[in-house]
Short mmCIF file of C-alpha atoms in Angstrom, two decimals:
data_model
loop_
_atom_site.label_atom_id
_atom_site.label_comp_id
_atom_site.label_asym_id
_atom_site.label_seq_id
_atom_site.Cartn_x
_atom_site.Cartn_y
_atom_site.Cartn_z
CA MET W 1 -0.35 -6.26 -10.05
CA TYR W 2 -0.13 -3.07 -8.04
CA ASP W 3 0.42 0.59 -8.85
CA SER W 4 -0.82 3.35 -6.63
CA TRP W 5 0.29 6.56 -5.06
CA GLY W 6 -1.52 9.55 -3.57
CA ALA W 7 -2.24 10.58 0.15
CA ARG W 8 -4.17 12.36 3.54
CA SER W 9 -3.95 14.32 8.02
CA VAL W 10 -5.47 17.26 9.78
CA TRP W 11 -5.27 20.43 7.70
CA ALA W 12 -3.95 22.94 10.21
CA ALA W 13 -2.06 26.18 9.90
CA ALA W 14 0.85 24.86 11.94
CA SER W 15 1.53 22.13 9.39
CA ALA W 16 0.33 23.85 6.23
CA GLY W 17 3.80 24.43 4.82
CA VAL W 18 4.96 20.86 5.15
CA LEU W 19 1.61 19.50 4.02
CA ALA W 20 1.64 21.73 0.97
CA ALA W 21 5.04 20.35 -0.01
CA ALA W 22 3.95 16.77 0.59
CA LEU W 23 0.68 17.16 -1.21
CA SER W 24 2.17 18.91 -4.21
CA VAL W 25 4.40 15.87 -4.58
CA ALA W 26 1.41 13.58 -4.17
CA ALA W 27 -0.51 15.47 -6.82
CA CYS W 28 2.40 15.11 -9.27
CA SER W 29 2.82 11.40 -8.68
CA ALA W 30 -0.81 10.32 -8.21
CA GLY W 31 -2.19 8.03 -10.88
CA GLY W 32 -5.34 10.15 -11.24
CA GLY W 33 -7.43 12.74 -9.47
CA ALA W 34 -10.94 12.59 -8.12
CA GLU W 35 -13.87 13.46 -10.34
CA ARG W 36 -14.76 17.08 -9.65
CA GLY W 37 -17.28 19.75 -10.44
CA ASP W 38 -16.53 22.91 -12.43
CA LYS W 39 -12.85 23.38 -13.35
CA GLY W 40 -11.76 20.80 -10.77
CA ASP W 41 -11.77 23.36 -7.94
CA ALA W 42 -13.68 21.35 -5.35
CA PRO W 43 -13.78 23.02 -1.94
CA ARG W 44 -11.34 21.86 0.71
CA LEU W 45 -12.86 19.98 3.63
CA THR W 46 -11.61 18.95 7.03
CA ILE W 47 -10.28 15.40 7.32
CA THR W 48 -9.10 14.56 10.83
CA GLN W 49 -6.73 12.00 12.29
CA GLN W 50 -7.91 8.76 13.86
CA PRO W 51 -7.19 8.31 17.61
CA LYS W 52 -3.47 7.73 17.91
CA GLY W 53 -3.68 4.94 20.51
CA ALA W 54 -5.30 2.45 18.15
CA ASP W 55 -4.33 3.94 14.81
CA PRO W 56 -1.00 5.79 14.80
CA PHE W 57 -0.79 6.23 11.01
CA TRP W 58 -1.12 9.53 9.17
CA VAL W 59 -4.34 10.49 7.39
CA ASN W 60 -3.67 12.74 4.39
CA PRO W 61 -6.33 15.46 3.96
CA ASP W 62 -5.90 15.79 0.21
CA GLY W 63 -5.87 12.26 -1.18
CA ASN W 64 -8.13 11.12 -3.97
CA ALA W 65 -10.90 9.97 -1.61
CA ALA W 66 -10.90 13.31 0.24
CA ARG W 67 -11.06 15.18 -3.04
CA GLN W 68 -13.94 12.98 -4.16
CA VAL W 69 -15.84 13.76 -0.96
CA ALA W 70 -15.37 17.46 -1.65
CA ALA W 71 -16.51 17.03 -5.26
CA TYR W 72 -19.66 15.18 -4.26
CA GLU W 73 -20.44 17.79 -1.61
CA LYS W 74 -19.96 20.57 -4.12
CA ASP W 75 -22.41 18.82 -6.43
CA GLY W 76 -24.90 18.41 -3.60
CA ASP W 77 -24.62 14.62 -3.43
CA ARG W 78 -24.35 14.25 0.33
CA SER W 79 -25.15 10.54 0.28
CA ALA W 80 -22.24 9.70 -2.02
CA ALA W 81 -19.97 12.04 -0.08
CA GLU W 82 -20.67 10.23 3.17
CA GLN W 83 -19.94 6.89 1.54
CA ILE W 84 -16.55 7.99 0.23
CA ARG W 85 -15.78 9.64 3.57
CA LYS W 86 -15.43 6.05 4.88
CA MET W 87 -12.20 5.94 2.85
CA ALA W 88 -11.11 9.55 3.21
CA GLU W 89 -10.94 9.41 7.00
CA GLN W 90 -8.76 6.29 7.19
CA PRO W 91 -4.96 6.26 6.71
CA THR W 92 -3.84 4.66 3.48
CA ALA W 93 -0.34 3.93 2.24
CA GLU W 94 1.66 6.29 0.08
CA TRP W 95 3.26 4.43 -2.85
CA ILE W 96 6.53 6.21 -3.57
CA GLY W 97 6.85 7.14 -7.23
CA PRO W 98 9.89 6.66 -9.46
CA GLU W 99 10.74 10.28 -10.23
CA ASN W 100 11.19 12.11 -6.89
CA PRO W 101 11.57 9.44 -4.20
CA GLU W 102 13.53 11.55 -1.72
CA ARG W 103 11.20 14.52 -2.02
CA GLU W 104 8.08 12.37 -1.69
CA ALA W 105 9.38 10.41 1.29
CA ARG W 106 10.45 13.61 3.01
CA GLY W 107 7.15 15.36 2.31
CA PHE W 108 4.99 12.51 3.57
CA THR W 109 7.05 11.84 6.69
CA GLU W 110 7.37 15.51 7.58
CA ALA W 111 3.61 15.97 7.22
CA ALA W 112 3.01 12.89 9.36
CA GLU W 113 5.45 14.12 11.98
CA ARG W 114 3.67 17.50 12.18
CA SER W 115 0.47 15.58 12.98
CA ASP W 116 2.29 13.39 15.52
CA ARG W 117 1.66 10.31 13.41
CA ARG W 118 3.62 7.63 11.58
CA ALA W 119 3.85 7.62 7.78
CA LEU W 120 2.88 4.43 5.94
CA LEU W 121 4.90 3.99 2.73
CA VAL W 122 5.23 1.36 0.02
CA LEU W 123 8.30 0.63 -2.08
CA TYR W 124 7.30 -0.66 -5.51
CA ASP W 125 10.09 -0.10 -8.02
CA ILE W 126 11.98 -3.41 -8.18
CA PRO W 127 13.35 -4.08 -11.70
CA HIS W 128 11.12 -6.31 -13.88
CA ARG W 129 8.18 -5.91 -11.51
CA ASP W 130 4.78 -7.50 -12.14
CA CYS W 131 6.03 -9.73 -14.96
CA GLY W 132 4.48 -7.73 -17.78
CA GLN W 133 1.04 -7.32 -16.21
CA TYR W 134 -0.83 -4.05 -15.64
CA SER W 135 1.85 -2.53 -13.38
CA SER W 136 4.91 -3.74 -15.23
CA GLY W 137 8.02 -1.59 -15.11
CA GLY W 138 10.24 -0.64 -12.22
CA ALA W 139 13.80 0.62 -12.03
CA ALA W 140 15.97 0.20 -15.11
CA ASP W 141 18.52 -1.99 -13.34
CA GLY W 142 19.95 -2.92 -9.97
CA ASP W 143 22.11 0.21 -9.67
CA ALA W 144 19.12 2.43 -10.39
CA TYR W 145 17.04 0.58 -7.82
CA ARG W 146 19.65 0.86 -5.08
CA ALA W 147 19.96 4.59 -5.78
CA TRP W 148 16.16 4.91 -5.61
CA VAL W 149 15.97 3.08 -2.26
CA ASP W 150 18.79 5.21 -0.90
CA ALA W 151 16.88 8.34 -1.93
CA VAL W 152 13.77 7.09 -0.13
CA ALA W 153 15.85 6.42 2.99
CA ARG W 154 17.34 9.92 2.89
CA GLY W 155 13.85 11.34 2.58
CA ILE W 156 12.58 9.40 5.61
CA GLY W 157 15.57 10.26 7.79
CA ASP W 158 14.87 9.87 11.51
CA ARG W 159 11.12 10.42 11.19
CA ALA W 160 8.67 7.64 12.05
CA ALA W 161 7.68 5.44 9.11
CA THR W 162 6.40 1.95 8.39
CA VAL W 163 7.48 0.66 4.98
CA ILE W 164 6.02 -2.24 3.00
CA VAL W 165 8.75 -3.57 0.72
CA GLU W 166 7.96 -4.58 -2.85
CA PRO W 167 4.55 -6.24 -3.21
CA ASP W 168 4.81 -9.44 -5.29
CA ALA W 169 8.61 -9.37 -5.55
CA VAL W 170 9.23 -12.50 -3.48
CA LEU W 171 6.06 -14.23 -4.65
CA HIS W 172 7.12 -13.89 -8.29
CA LEU W 173 10.43 -15.54 -7.46
CA VAL W 174 8.45 -18.56 -6.25
CA ASP W 175 5.73 -18.83 -8.88
CA GLY W 176 8.15 -18.77 -11.82
CA CYS W 177 7.05 -15.38 -13.09
CA THR W 178 10.49 -13.80 -12.63
CA PRO W 179 13.00 -15.16 -15.20
CA ASP W 180 15.88 -17.19 -13.77
CA ARG W 181 18.49 -14.69 -14.93
CA PHE W 182 17.07 -12.04 -12.59
CA ARG W 183 16.56 -14.18 -9.50
CA GLU W 184 19.86 -13.71 -7.69
CA GLU W 185 19.87 -9.98 -8.35
CA ARG W 186 16.36 -9.66 -6.95
CA TYR W 187 17.25 -11.45 -3.73
CA PHE W 188 20.25 -9.17 -3.35
CA LEU W 189 18.22 -6.03 -4.05
CA LEU W 190 15.47 -6.97 -1.59
CA LYS W 191 17.94 -7.76 1.18
CA SER W 192 19.79 -4.51 0.45
CA ALA W 193 16.55 -2.51 0.61
CA VAL W 194 15.54 -4.07 3.94
CA THR W 195 19.02 -3.46 5.36
CA ARG W 196 19.11 0.16 4.22
CA LEU W 197 15.68 0.97 5.62
CA LYS W 198 16.38 -0.77 8.93
CA SER W 199 19.47 1.40 9.34
CA LEU W 200 17.07 4.30 9.95
CA LYS W 201 16.26 5.25 13.52
CA ASN W 202 12.45 5.07 13.49
CA THR W 203 11.54 2.93 10.48
CA LYS W 204 9.69 -0.38 10.63
CA VAL W 205 10.04 -2.68 7.62
CA TYR W 206 7.70 -5.43 6.41
CA LEU W 207 8.64 -7.60 3.43
CA ASP W 208 5.73 -8.64 1.22
CA ALA W 209 4.88 -12.34 1.55
CA GLY W 210 1.94 -13.04 -0.73
CA ASN W 211 -1.55 -13.96 0.41
CA ALA W 212 -3.68 -16.78 1.75
CA GLY W 213 -4.75 -17.97 -1.69
CA TRP W 214 -1.60 -18.21 -3.76
CA GLY W 215 0.07 -21.32 -2.28
CA ARG W 216 1.52 -22.83 0.88
CA PRO W 217 3.72 -21.09 3.46
CA ASP W 218 6.43 -23.72 2.98
CA GLN W 219 6.86 -22.51 -0.59
CA ILE W 220 7.88 -19.00 0.41
CA ASP W 221 9.67 -19.26 3.76
CA GLU W 222 13.11 -19.97 2.30
CA PRO W 223 12.77 -17.23 -0.37
CA LEU W 224 11.80 -14.80 2.39
CA ARG W 225 14.95 -15.71 4.30
CA ARG W 226 17.06 -15.13 1.20
CA ALA W 227 15.33 -11.76 0.74
CA GLY W 228 16.26 -10.59 4.23
CA ILE W 229 13.28 -11.36 6.46
CA ASP W 230 15.64 -11.85 9.41
CA ARG W 231 16.62 -8.16 9.14
CA ALA W 232 13.02 -6.91 8.80
CA ASP W 233 10.44 -6.29 11.50
CA GLY W 234 8.22 -8.84 9.80
CA PHE W 235 6.23 -9.46 6.64
CA ALA W 236 3.03 -8.22 4.97
CA VAL W 237 0.20 -10.39 3.65
CA ASN W 238 -2.79 -9.80 1.38
CA VAL W 239 -1.42 -6.61 -0.19
CA ALA W 240 -3.94 -5.44 -2.82
CA ASN W 241 -5.83 -8.71 -2.47
CA PHE W 242 -9.16 -9.73 -1.01
CA TYR W 243 -8.68 -12.70 1.32
CA SER W 244 -10.48 -12.38 4.62
CA THR W 245 -8.75 -11.15 7.74
CA HIS W 246 -9.37 -14.55 9.35
CA ASP W 247 -7.75 -16.44 6.47
CA SER W 248 -4.90 -13.95 6.35
CA ILE W 249 -4.19 -14.44 10.04
CA THR W 250 -4.16 -18.21 9.57
CA TYR W 251 -1.76 -17.94 6.64
CA GLY W 252 0.43 -15.40 8.42
CA LYS W 253 0.71 -17.48 11.59
CA GLN W 254 1.67 -20.59 9.61
CA LEU W 255 4.33 -18.60 7.77
CA SER W 256 5.55 -16.90 10.95
CA ALA W 257 6.25 -20.30 12.48
CA LYS W 258 8.60 -21.02 9.58
CA VAL W 259 10.52 -17.73 9.73
CA GLY W 260 11.45 -17.47 13.37
CA GLY W 261 8.18 -16.18 14.78
CA LYS W 262 8.23 -12.94 12.82
CA HIS W 263 5.26 -10.62 13.24
CA PHE W 264 3.18 -9.50 10.27
CA VAL W 265 0.69 -6.91 9.01
CA ILE W 266 -2.43 -7.51 6.92
CA ASP W 267 -3.83 -5.38 4.11
CA THR W 268 -7.54 -5.18 4.93
CA SER W 269 -8.39 -2.36 2.52
CA ARG W 270 -10.80 -4.33 0.31
CA ASN W 271 -11.33 -7.70 1.99
CA GLY W 272 -14.73 -7.07 3.59
CA ASN W 273 -16.48 -9.60 1.34
CA GLY W 274 -13.53 -11.91 0.80
CA PRO W 275 -12.17 -12.90 -2.63
CA TYR W 276 -14.11 -12.91 -5.88
CA THR W 277 -14.83 -16.41 -7.21
CA GLY W 278 -16.37 -15.66 -10.61
CA GLY W 279 -15.04 -14.79 -14.03
CA ASP W 280 -11.60 -15.58 -15.39
CA PRO W 281 -9.55 -17.15 -12.57
CA ALA W 282 -6.42 -15.45 -13.88
CA GLU W 283 -7.95 -12.00 -13.29
CA ARG W 284 -10.12 -12.45 -10.23
CA TRP W 285 -7.74 -10.11 -8.40
CA CYS W 286 -8.28 -7.27 -10.89
CA ASN W 287 -11.11 -4.88 -10.08
CA PRO W 288 -13.46 -7.66 -8.96
CA PRO W 289 -17.12 -6.75 -8.53
CA GLY W 290 -19.00 -7.00 -5.27
CA ARG W 291 -16.06 -6.33 -2.97
CA ALA W 292 -16.16 -4.21 0.18
CA LEU W 293 -13.90 -2.25 2.49
CA GLY W 294 -12.42 -4.39 5.24
CA ASP W 295 -11.33 -3.83 8.83
CA THR W 296 -10.26 -0.25 9.39
CA PRO W 297 -6.55 0.36 10.02
CA THR W 298 -5.47 -0.26 13.59
CA THR W 299 -2.65 -1.62 15.69
CA SER W 300 -5.21 -3.22 18.04
CA THR W 301 -5.61 -6.55 16.29
CA ALA W 302 -7.04 -9.98 17.00
CA ASP W 303 -3.68 -11.72 17.43
CA PRO W 304 -0.39 -10.81 19.15
CA LEU W 305 1.57 -11.77 16.02
CA VAL W 306 -0.40 -9.27 13.91
CA ASP W 307 1.17 -5.84 14.34
CA ALA W 308 -1.51 -4.00 12.37
CA TYR W 309 -4.40 -4.07 9.97
CA LEU W 310 -3.42 -1.60 7.24
CA TRP W 311 -4.91 -0.16 4.08
CA VAL W 312 -1.90 -0.74 1.84
CA LYS W 313 -3.72 -0.83 -1.46
CA ARG W 314 -5.56 2.46 -1.77
CA PRO W 315 -9.27 1.56 -2.06
CA GLY W 316 -10.91 3.26 -5.00
CA GLU W 317 -7.82 3.16 -7.18
CA SER W 318 -7.85 0.79 -10.13
CA ASP W 319 -5.97 -2.51 -10.32
CA GLY W 320 -5.58 -2.09 -14.08
CA THR W 321 -7.45 -1.82 -17.35
CA CYS W 322 -9.69 -4.81 -16.75
CA LYS W 323 -13.47 -4.90 -16.23
CA GLY W 324 -13.76 -1.38 -17.56
CA GLY W 325 -11.20 0.14 -15.20
CA PRO W 326 -8.71 2.93 -15.90
CA LYS W 327 -4.97 2.26 -15.79
CA ALA W 328 -3.45 0.83 -12.63
CA GLY W 329 -3.30 3.36 -9.83
CA ASP W 330 -5.85 5.78 -11.28
CA TRP W 331 -8.78 6.84 -9.11
CA TRP W 332 -12.04 5.20 -10.19
CA ALA W 333 -14.92 7.01 -8.51
CA SER W 334 -17.72 4.60 -9.42
CA TYR W 335 -15.76 1.58 -8.20
CA ALA W 336 -14.84 3.43 -5.00
CA LEU W 337 -18.49 4.18 -4.37
CA ARG W 338 -19.44 0.52 -4.86
CA LEU W 339 -16.73 -0.57 -2.40
CA ALA W 340 -17.95 1.89 0.20
CA LYS W 341 -21.64 1.05 -0.20
CA ALA W 342 -20.93 -2.67 0.17
CA SER W 343 -18.98 -2.21 3.41
CA ARG W 344 -20.48 -2.60 6.86
#
């Protein structure tokens, strides 16, 4: 269901070297670039960090949204540029790609450290991921996955990072999507990933736990325990989905009560108008029309159990080749603009 990587911080001379390394990695692994003017050489613009007290996560100055702002400004479309700036100036997660996990993790965390911020990363490479949907794939086998996770951990090192572990991986163990022959291996791999990441000095780990619309908390609490929730800082809800912050808090609190009072984070990137209720129910999650940006990322939330509102799914990047969209993870400028215009 998910596939996305790219990035953004203050562009300053003191951090230019590290940022250049991080952003060159991001450019190689991004699903698609912003739409630009002549020859793709849109001018660079200044994207600044959010105040650290309420939003400690790194803003990458060269992600797809920032590039789109620059492209619109170059073309003289100031109105569109200001709309997309709503995305460009908020921290969004970096989805670590399959090819250079250590280099990417190191680049993003070093760039974040230079800006005195925390990197927000997503692991999404579990074998047999997404059950043949738009983001199917993942590591070839368990050994390859463990090596990939270990490379990510080496790249993070002692730098500050918050990691969302494997969107959908536990959910697909519950809904029957993952074949029985892979179930035990997946539990082992998830627990191993959580354990490896929590061995790092300054890394917080949140295991994905579905969303408010998929089912009941008592269907996923035991699978979360088997996947290592006791070793994690908590769990994540609503990743790449559209359920309201209110409904996500309700779901998260009910689930927290079943897993030892664990805290949780909520993906609010596109939940400003709640979930889509039209069209094919099986694909309401995929590039739905009429959606809007949600609560901006912050650690100052409405509930003590909610550690943060985060933009885990990168708004403006496609869910997949449905409703006229490009492949999963590619930047889709017209959809991004609709999201921004619909937001408050």
